[in-house]
PDB file of C-alpha atoms in Angstrom:
ATOM      1  CA  UNK A 239     -71.955 139.212  99.760  1.00 42.00           C
ATOM      2  CA  UNK A 240     -70.767 136.895  97.042  1.00 40.00           C
ATOM      3  CA  UNK A 241     -68.156 139.461  95.990  1.00 43.00           C
ATOM      4  CA  UNK A 242     -66.828 139.698  99.568  1.00 42.00           C
ATOM      5  CA  UNK A 243     -66.519 135.920  99.756  1.00 39.00           C
ATOM      6  CA  UNK A 244     -64.601 135.887  96.476  1.00 40.00           C
ATOM      7  CA  UNK A 245     -62.162 138.487  97.780  1.00 38.00           C
ATOM      8  CA  UNK A 246     -61.580 136.543 100.996  1.00 37.00           C
ATOM      9  CA  UNK A 247     -61.044 133.307  99.095  1.00 38.00           C
ATOM     10  CA  UNK A 248     -58.611 135.043  96.753  1.00 44.00           C
ATOM     11  CA  UNK A 249     -56.673 136.501  99.681  1.00 42.00           C
ATOM     12  CA  UNK A 250     -56.413 133.089 101.338  1.00 38.00           C
ATOM     13  CA  UNK A 251     -55.200 131.572  98.079  1.00 41.00           C
ATOM     14  CA  UNK A 252     -52.454 134.214  97.698  1.00 37.00           C
ATOM     15  CA  UNK A 253     -51.387 133.739 101.322  1.00 39.00           C
ATOM     16  CA  UNK A 254     -51.230 129.986 100.838  1.00 39.00           C
ATOM     17  CA  UNK A 255     -49.160 130.398  97.683  1.00 39.00           C
ATOM     18  CA  UNK A 256     -46.795 132.751  99.538  1.00 38.00           C
ATOM     19  CA  UNK A 257     -46.372 130.202 102.335  1.00 36.00           C
ATOM     20  CA  UNK A 258     -45.395 127.624  99.743  1.00 36.00           C
ATOM     21  CA  UNK A 259     -42.964 129.887  97.914  1.00 35.00           C
ATOM     22  CA  UNK A 260     -41.045 131.317 100.878  1.00 34.00           C
ATOM     23  CA  UNK A 261     -39.839 128.006 102.338  1.00 34.00           C
ATOM     24  CA  UNK A 262     -38.788 126.880  98.851  1.00 34.00           C
ATOM     25  CA  UNK A 263     -36.670 130.000  98.392  1.00 33.00           C
ATOM     26  CA  UNK A 264     -35.161 129.587 101.835  1.00 34.00           C
ATOM     27  CA  UNK A 265     -34.400 125.976 101.058  1.00 35.00           C
ATOM     28  CA  UNK A 266     -32.689 126.930  97.805  1.00 38.00           C
ATOM     29  CA  UNK A 267     -30.519 129.462  99.618  1.00 42.00           C
ATOM     30  CA  UNK A 268     -29.369 126.862 102.144  1.00 50.00           C
ATOM     31  CA  UNK A 269     -29.010 123.943  99.749  1.00 82.00           C
ATOM     32  CA  UNK A 270     -25.235 124.451  99.580  1.00 87.00           C
ATOM     33  CA  UNK A 271     -24.202 125.085 103.200  1.00 87.00           C
ATOM     34  CA  UNK A 272     -20.647 126.378 103.465  1.00 94.00           C
ATOM     35  CA  UNK A 273     -18.489 125.295 106.412  1.00 93.00           C
ATOM     36  CA  UNK A 274     -18.038 127.617 109.354  1.00 90.00           C
ATOM     37  CA  UNK A 275     -14.479 128.632 110.075  1.00 91.00           C
ATOM     38  CA  UNK A 276     -13.078 127.129 113.229  1.00 87.00           C
ATOM     39  CA  UNK A 277     -10.242 125.040 114.667  1.00 89.00           C
ATOM     40  CA  UNK A 278      -8.909 122.578 112.136  1.00 87.00           C
ATOM     41  CA  UNK A 279      -9.578 119.593 114.375  1.00 86.00           C
ATOM     42  CA  UNK A 280     -13.296 120.468 114.242  1.00 90.00           C
ATOM     43  CA  UNK A 281     -13.338 121.152 110.500  1.00 94.00           C
ATOM     44  CA  UNK A 282     -15.338 118.452 108.725  1.00 94.00           C
ATOM     45  CA  UNK A 283     -17.420 119.884 105.839  1.00 95.00           C
ATOM     46  CA  UNK A 284     -20.240 117.651 104.660  1.00 92.00           C
ATOM     47  CA  UNK A 285     -19.635 116.631 101.051  1.00 95.00           C
ATOM     48  CA  UNK A 286     -22.323 115.080  98.860  1.00 95.00           C
ATOM     49  CA  UNK A 287     -20.610 114.072  95.594  1.00 97.00           C
ATOM     50  CA  UNK A 288     -23.929 114.316  93.738  1.00 95.00           C
ATOM     51  CA  UNK A 289     -23.887 118.085  94.344  1.00 95.00           C
ATOM     52  CA  UNK A 290     -20.584 118.663  92.531  1.00 97.00           C
ATOM     53  CA  UNK A 291     -19.333 118.990  88.963  1.00 98.00           C
ATOM     54  CA  UNK A 292     -15.834 119.369  87.476  1.00 98.00           C
ATOM     55  CA  UNK A 293     -17.232 122.102  85.202  1.00 98.00           C
ATOM     56  CA  UNK A 294     -16.171 125.230  87.062  1.00 98.00           C
ATOM     57  CA  UNK A 295     -17.996 128.329  85.776  1.00 98.00           C
ATOM     58  CA  UNK A 296     -17.747 130.666  88.791  1.00 98.00           C
ATOM     59  CA  UNK A 297     -17.560 134.268  87.491  1.00 97.00           C
ATOM     60  CA  UNK A 298     -14.390 135.021  89.486  1.00 98.00           C
ATOM     61  CA  UNK A 299     -12.710 131.649  89.023  1.00 98.00           C
ATOM     62  CA  UNK A 300     -13.855 129.858  85.904  1.00 97.00           C
ATOM     63  CA  UNK A 301     -11.804 126.925  84.633  1.00 98.00           C
ATOM     64  CA  UNK A 302     -12.105 126.510  80.870  1.00 98.00           C
ATOM     65  CA  UNK A 303     -10.300 123.432  79.507  1.00 98.00           C
ATOM     66  CA  UNK A 304      -7.583 124.467  77.102  1.00 98.00           C
ATOM     67  CA  UNK A 305      -7.002 127.900  78.680  1.00 98.00           C
ATOM     68  CA  UNK A 306      -3.595 128.807  80.121  1.00 98.00           C
ATOM     69  CA  UNK A 307      -2.914 131.862  82.278  1.00 98.00           C
ATOM     70  CA  UNK A 308       0.643 133.202  82.103  1.00 98.00           C
ATOM     71  CA  UNK A 309       2.116 135.117  85.056  1.00 98.00           C
ATOM     72  CA  UNK A 310       5.515 136.747  85.520  1.00 98.00           C
ATOM     73  CA  UNK A 311       7.214 138.372  88.494  1.00 98.00           C
ATOM     74  CA  UNK A 312       9.534 137.405  91.318  1.00 97.00           C
ATOM     75  CA  UNK A 313       9.639 134.606  93.866  1.00 94.00           C
ATOM     76  CA  UNK A 314      12.366 133.587  96.304  1.00 89.00           C
ATOM     77  CA  UNK A 315      14.439 136.479  94.937  1.00 91.00           C
ATOM     78  CA  UNK A 316      14.388 134.972  91.453  1.00 96.00           C
ATOM     79  CA  UNK A 317      12.719 135.871  88.175  1.00 97.00           C
ATOM     80  CA  UNK A 318       9.476 133.874  87.992  1.00 98.00           C
ATOM     81  CA  UNK A 319       7.289 132.518  85.214  1.00 98.00           C
ATOM     82  CA  UNK A 320       4.112 130.676  86.239  1.00 98.00           C
ATOM     83  CA  UNK A 321       1.925 128.772  83.754  1.00 98.00           C
ATOM     84  CA  UNK A 322      -1.518 127.692  84.990  1.00 98.00           C
ATOM     85  CA  UNK A 323      -3.323 125.429  82.526  1.00 98.00           C
ATOM     86  CA  UNK A 324      -6.846 124.046  82.866  1.00 98.00           C
ATOM     87  CA  UNK A 325      -6.920 120.574  81.343  1.00 98.00           C
ATOM     88  CA  UNK A 326      -9.744 118.475  79.951  1.00 98.00           C
ATOM     89  CA  UNK A 327      -8.845 115.782  82.484  1.00 98.00           C
ATOM     90  CA  UNK A 328     -10.786 114.990  85.622  1.00 98.00           C
ATOM     91  CA  UNK A 329      -9.925 113.022  88.740  1.00 98.00           C
ATOM     92  CA  UNK A 330     -12.009 111.434  91.483  1.00 98.00           C
ATOM     93  CA  UNK A 331     -11.085 112.840  94.903  1.00 98.00           C
ATOM     94  CA  UNK A 332     -13.120 112.043  98.014  1.00 97.00           C
ATOM     95  CA  UNK A 333     -15.856 110.656  95.758  1.00 97.00           C
ATOM     96  CA  UNK A 334     -16.071 113.908  93.780  1.00 98.00           C
ATOM     97  CA  UNK A 335     -15.094 114.251  90.132  1.00 98.00           C
ATOM     98  CA  UNK A 336     -12.733 117.244  90.017  1.00 98.00           C
ATOM     99  CA  UNK A 337     -11.120 119.333  87.292  1.00 98.00           C
ATOM    100  CA  UNK A 338      -7.348 118.942  86.941  1.00 98.00           C
ATOM    101  CA  UNK A 339      -5.348 122.168  86.662  1.00 98.00           C
ATOM    102  CA  UNK A 340      -1.618 121.969  85.926  1.00 98.00           C
ATOM    103  CA  UNK A 341       0.665 124.623  87.439  1.00 98.00           C
ATOM    104  CA  UNK A 342       4.296 124.987  86.360  1.00 98.00           C
ATOM    105  CA  UNK A 343       6.573 127.445  88.155  1.00 98.00           C
ATOM    106  CA  UNK A 344       9.901 128.420  86.579  1.00 98.00           C
ATOM    107  CA  UNK A 345      12.504 130.372  88.549  1.00 97.00           C
ATOM    108  CA  UNK A 346      15.370 131.882  86.572  1.00 97.00           C
ATOM    109  CA  UNK A 347      14.134 129.824  83.592  1.00 96.00           C
ATOM    110  CA  UNK A 348      14.396 126.511  85.466  1.00 97.00           C
ATOM    111  CA  UNK A 349      11.309 124.421  86.291  1.00 97.00           C
ATOM    112  CA  UNK A 350      11.325 124.312  90.094  1.00 97.00           C
ATOM    113  CA  UNK A 351       7.781 123.268  90.974  1.00 97.00           C
ATOM    114  CA  UNK A 352       5.034 121.326  89.232  1.00 98.00           C
ATOM    115  CA  UNK A 353       1.593 120.910  90.709  1.00 98.00           C
ATOM    116  CA  UNK A 354      -1.679 119.231  89.762  1.00 98.00           C
ATOM    117  CA  UNK A 355      -4.592 120.966  91.512  1.00 98.00           C
ATOM    118  CA  UNK A 356      -8.095 119.493  91.883  1.00 98.00           C
ATOM    119  CA  UNK A 357     -11.185 121.724  91.858  1.00 98.00           C
ATOM    120  CA  UNK A 358     -14.944 121.149  91.709  1.00 98.00           C
ATOM    121  CA  UNK A 359     -17.998 123.404  91.813  1.00 98.00           C
ATOM    122  CA  UNK A 360     -21.154 122.765  93.811  1.00 97.00           C
ATOM    123  CA  UNK A 361     -24.559 123.312  92.234  1.00 96.00           C
ATOM    124  CA  UNK A 362     -24.796 126.768  93.858  1.00 97.00           C
ATOM    125  CA  UNK A 363     -21.654 127.950  92.078  1.00 97.00           C
ATOM    126  CA  UNK A 364     -19.145 127.777  94.957  1.00 98.00           C
ATOM    127  CA  UNK A 365     -15.702 126.466  93.984  1.00 98.00           C
ATOM    128  CA  UNK A 366     -14.064 123.913  96.270  1.00 98.00           C
ATOM    129  CA  UNK A 367     -10.457 122.757  96.426  1.00 98.00           C
ATOM    130  CA  UNK A 368     -10.038 119.005  96.886  1.00 98.00           C
ATOM    131  CA  UNK A 369      -6.287 118.620  96.872  1.00 98.00           C
ATOM    132  CA  UNK A 370      -3.033 118.776  95.003  1.00 98.00           C
ATOM    133  CA  UNK A 371      -0.027 116.753  93.975  1.00 98.00           C
ATOM    134  CA  UNK A 372       2.990 119.012  94.127  1.00 97.00           C
ATOM    135  CA  UNK A 373       6.668 118.368  93.554  1.00 97.00           C
ATOM    136  CA  UNK A 374       9.703 120.572  94.050  1.00 97.00           C
ATOM    137  CA  UNK A 375      12.512 119.861  91.605  1.00 97.00           C
ATOM    138  CA  UNK A 376      16.260 120.395  91.580  1.00 94.00           C
ATOM    139  CA  UNK A 377      17.989 121.962  88.589  1.00 91.00           C
ATOM    140  CA  UNK A 378      18.284 118.511  86.999  1.00 91.00           C
ATOM    141  CA  UNK A 379      14.534 117.844  87.177  1.00 92.00           C
ATOM    142  CA  UNK A 380      14.731 115.423  90.078  1.00 95.00           C
ATOM    143  CA  UNK A 381      11.991 115.526  92.702  1.00 96.00           C
ATOM    144  CA  UNK A 382      13.369 116.698  96.036  1.00 97.00           C
ATOM    145  CA  UNK A 383      10.109 117.223  97.948  1.00 96.00           C
ATOM    146  CA  UNK A 384       6.381 116.582  97.686  1.00 95.00           C
ATOM    147  CA  UNK A 385       5.544 118.535 100.847  1.00 94.00           C
ATOM    148  CA  UNK A 386       2.107 120.152 100.675  1.00 92.00           C
ATOM    149  CA  UNK A 387       0.501 117.393  98.637  1.00 96.00           C
ATOM    150  CA  UNK A 388      -2.852 116.180  99.926  1.00 96.00           C
ATOM    151  CA  UNK A 389      -6.080 114.513  98.802  1.00 98.00           C
ATOM    152  CA  UNK A 390      -9.348 115.268 100.577  1.00 97.00           C
ATOM    153  CA  UNK A 391     -10.620 112.162 102.363  1.00 96.00           C
ATOM    154  CA  UNK A 392      -7.149 110.694 102.875  1.00 97.00           C
ATOM    155  CA  UNK A 393      -5.386 110.709 106.269  1.00 96.00           C
ATOM    156  CA  UNK A 394      -7.812 113.252 107.701  1.00 95.00           C
ATOM    157  CA  UNK A 395      -7.400 115.793 104.897  1.00 96.00           C
ATOM    158  CA  UNK A 396     -10.472 117.908 104.112  1.00 96.00           C
ATOM    159  CA  UNK A 397     -11.540 119.977 101.086  1.00 97.00           C
ATOM    160  CA  UNK A 398     -11.993 123.728 101.379  1.00 97.00           C
ATOM    161  CA  UNK A 399     -13.892 126.583  99.814  1.00 98.00           C
ATOM    162  CA  UNK A 400     -11.777 128.341  97.205  1.00 98.00           C
ATOM    163  CA  UNK A 401     -14.259 130.907  95.884  1.00 98.00           C
ATOM    164  CA  UNK A 402     -17.848 131.660  96.853  1.00 97.00           C
ATOM    165  CA  UNK A 403     -20.525 132.075  94.215  1.00 97.00           C
ATOM    166  CA  UNK A 404     -21.379 135.397  95.888  1.00 96.00           C
ATOM    167  CA  UNK A 405     -18.261 136.536  97.781  1.00 97.00           C
ATOM    168  CA  UNK A 406     -18.865 137.945 101.260  1.00 96.00           C
ATOM    169  CA  UNK A 407     -16.468 140.509 102.665  1.00 97.00           C
ATOM    170  CA  UNK A 408     -14.771 139.392 105.863  1.00 97.00           C
ATOM    171  CA  UNK A 409     -15.959 135.786 105.958  1.00 97.00           C
ATOM    172  CA  UNK A 410     -13.033 133.406 106.513  1.00 97.00           C
ATOM    173  CA  UNK A 411     -12.730 130.023 104.847  1.00 97.00           C
ATOM    174  CA  UNK A 412     -10.263 127.208 104.933  1.00 97.00           C
ATOM    175  CA  UNK A 413      -9.162 126.562 101.361  1.00 97.00           C
ATOM    176  CA  UNK A 414      -7.688 123.255 102.459  1.00 96.00           C
ATOM    177  CA  UNK A 415      -7.019 121.268 105.590  1.00 96.00           C
ATOM    178  CA  UNK A 416      -4.319 118.678 106.093  1.00 96.00           C
ATOM    179  CA  UNK A 417      -2.835 119.335 109.502  1.00 94.00           C
ATOM    180  CA  UNK A 418       0.805 120.307 109.369  1.00 94.00           C
ATOM    181  CA  UNK A 419       0.918 120.185 105.578  1.00 94.00           C
ATOM    182  CA  UNK A 420      -1.847 122.266 103.963  1.00 94.00           C
ATOM    183  CA  UNK A 421      -3.568 124.975 105.993  1.00 95.00           C
ATOM    184  CA  UNK A 422      -4.338 127.921 103.677  1.00 96.00           C
ATOM    185  CA  UNK A 423      -7.034 130.351 104.851  1.00 97.00           C
ATOM    186  CA  UNK A 424      -8.586 133.258 102.946  1.00 97.00           C
ATOM    187  CA  UNK A 425     -11.154 136.019 103.238  1.00 97.00           C
ATOM    188  CA  UNK A 426     -12.445 138.661 100.825  1.00 98.00           C
ATOM    189  CA  UNK A 427     -11.406 142.188 101.810  1.00 98.00           C
ATOM    190  CA  UNK A 428     -12.691 144.243  98.843  1.00 98.00           C
ATOM    191  CA  UNK A 429     -15.087 143.724  95.941  1.00 97.00           C
ATOM    192  CA  UNK A 430     -14.056 146.849  93.996  1.00 97.00           C
ATOM    193  CA  UNK A 431     -10.274 147.003  94.280  1.00 98.00           C
ATOM    194  CA  UNK A 432      -8.239 148.710  91.550  1.00 98.00           C
ATOM    195  CA  UNK A 433      -5.369 146.682  90.126  1.00 98.00           C
ATOM    196  CA  UNK A 434      -3.044 147.045  87.149  1.00 98.00           C
ATOM    197  CA  UNK A 435      -1.099 144.161  85.619  1.00 98.00           C
ATOM    198  CA  UNK A 436       0.584 143.739  82.220  1.00 98.00           C
ATOM    199  CA  UNK A 437      -2.619 142.139  80.898  1.00 98.00           C
ATOM    200  CA  UNK A 438      -4.693 145.247  81.716  1.00 98.00           C
ATOM    201  CA  UNK A 439      -6.075 147.671  84.305  1.00 98.00           C
ATOM    202  CA  UNK A 440      -9.195 146.883  86.314  1.00 98.00           C
ATOM    203  CA  UNK A 441     -11.198 149.044  88.721  1.00 96.00           C
ATOM    204  CA  UNK A 442     -13.482 146.435  90.268  1.00 96.00           C
ATOM    205  CA  UNK A 443     -11.338 143.446  91.146  1.00 98.00           C
ATOM    206  CA  UNK A 444     -12.094 141.106  94.031  1.00 98.00           C
ATOM    207  CA  UNK A 445      -9.261 141.255  96.549  1.00 98.00           C
ATOM    208  CA  UNK A 446      -8.595 138.433  98.994  1.00 98.00           C
ATOM    209  CA  UNK A 447      -6.232 138.054 101.916  1.00 98.00           C
ATOM    210  CA  UNK A 448      -4.486 134.699 102.328  1.00 97.00           C
ATOM    211  CA  UNK A 449      -2.705 133.383 105.402  1.00 96.00           C
ATOM    212  CA  UNK A 450      -1.298 130.058 106.524  1.00 94.00           C
ATOM    213  CA  UNK A 451      -0.764 128.919 110.111  1.00 92.00           C
ATOM    214  CA  UNK A 452       2.364 127.087 108.943  1.00 94.00           C
ATOM    215  CA  UNK A 453       3.855 130.422 107.809  1.00 93.00           C
ATOM    216  CA  UNK A 454       2.504 132.936 110.357  1.00 93.00           C
ATOM    217  CA  UNK A 455       4.721 135.783 109.099  1.00 94.00           C
ATOM    218  CA  UNK A 456       3.403 135.588 105.524  1.00 95.00           C
ATOM    219  CA  UNK A 457       0.361 137.426 104.176  1.00 97.00           C
ATOM    220  CA  UNK A 458      -0.628 137.594 100.510  1.00 97.00           C
ATOM    221  CA  UNK A 459      -3.234 139.549  98.574  1.00 98.00           C
ATOM    222  CA  UNK A 460      -4.796 138.019  95.473  1.00 98.00           C
ATOM    223  CA  UNK A 461      -6.882 139.884  92.904  1.00 98.00           C
ATOM    224  CA  UNK A 462      -9.606 138.266  90.801  1.00 98.00           C
ATOM    225  CA  UNK A 463     -11.488 139.780  87.857  1.00 98.00           C
ATOM    226  CA  UNK A 464     -14.849 138.582  86.543  1.00 97.00           C
ATOM    227  CA  UNK A 465     -14.510 136.496  83.413  1.00 96.00           C
ATOM    228  CA  UNK A 466     -10.732 136.169  83.803  1.00 97.00           C
ATOM    229  CA  UNK A 467      -9.854 134.735  87.199  1.00 98.00           C
ATOM    230  CA  UNK A 468      -6.751 135.544  89.219  1.00 98.00           C
ATOM    231  CA  UNK A 469      -4.784 138.480  87.795  1.00 98.00           C
ATOM    232  CA  UNK A 470      -2.266 139.107  90.588  1.00 98.00           C
ATOM    233  CA  UNK A 471      -0.715 137.631  93.716  1.00 98.00           C
ATOM    234  CA  UNK A 472       1.249 140.106  95.828  1.00 97.00           C
ATOM    235  CA  UNK A 473       3.070 139.540  99.108  1.00 96.00           C
ATOM    236  CA  UNK A 474       2.063 142.011 101.829  1.00 95.00           C
ATOM    237  CA  UNK A 475       4.157 140.432 104.598  1.00 94.00           C
ATOM    238  CA  UNK A 476       7.018 137.995 104.370  1.00 90.00           C
ATOM    239  CA  UNK A 477       9.426 137.338 101.477  1.00 90.00           C
ATOM    240  CA  UNK A 478       9.099 139.769  98.578  1.00 90.00           C
ATOM    241  CA  UNK A 479       7.029 137.952  95.978  1.00 94.00           C
ATOM    242  CA  UNK A 480       4.759 139.086  93.152  1.00 98.00           C
ATOM    243  CA  UNK A 481       3.082 137.404  90.207  1.00 98.00           C
ATOM    244  CA  UNK A 482       1.009 139.335  87.638  1.00 98.00           C
ATOM    245  CA  UNK A 483      -1.015 138.151  84.656  1.00 98.00           C
ATOM    246  CA  UNK A 484       0.632 138.939  81.328  1.00 98.00           C
ATOM    247  CA  UNK A 485      -1.207 136.715  78.834  1.00 98.00           C
ATOM    248  CA  UNK A 486      -4.061 134.262  78.368  1.00 98.00           C
ATOM    249  CA  UNK A 487      -3.541 131.449  75.876  1.00 97.00           C
ATOM    250  CA  UNK A 488      -6.576 129.531  74.676  1.00 91.00           C
TER     251      UNK A 488
END
């Protein structure tokens, strides 16, 4: 009789422990809710600055200060060189401390666009995009346009999800939202896509599809490799454009 009681008590204890563990796990899984895709006017992701860090370590999109990715290819019918450098600088955007990434695009050996991008990672490992300051330049280095610039939290602009910690095929995200100025959307279409660039050949790249309501006739594919980041951007529809990774400087 005593043995039977002990077994029952032990079973109750295990059940109680299980009840405690399951909600905790469920809570952890939902502690970083990602915004549902929908009309831009209804897009208002909840941002708690305490949940974010400028230290971006996502396996598909890590940002290591001091590292520069070098891409070559074509854009606007011209020979392109794109330098993407992660800096040690940070910037507060919408109450969140973000990592500053500097992007310099040269066309036919002339600097035509310079951009400062602002990224942060939530504590679940998802990378968010909080804005950019971009400038188009003439051949003399004079700024001719800053169209596309936005800061989350200013004039209705909202941050967007740039890369999930655990990418889901087919799920759409807004990478940014500033109506009429910044409306990039992406979804993952393949987690094991083959891709070859001057830097190397990869059999299991993450492939994404990017669109923009402001350019409805343009569709791009981007390829990301674990431990490296973006290795290629290729136009599928629209103007013939292609950028491929050739070197990493660190």
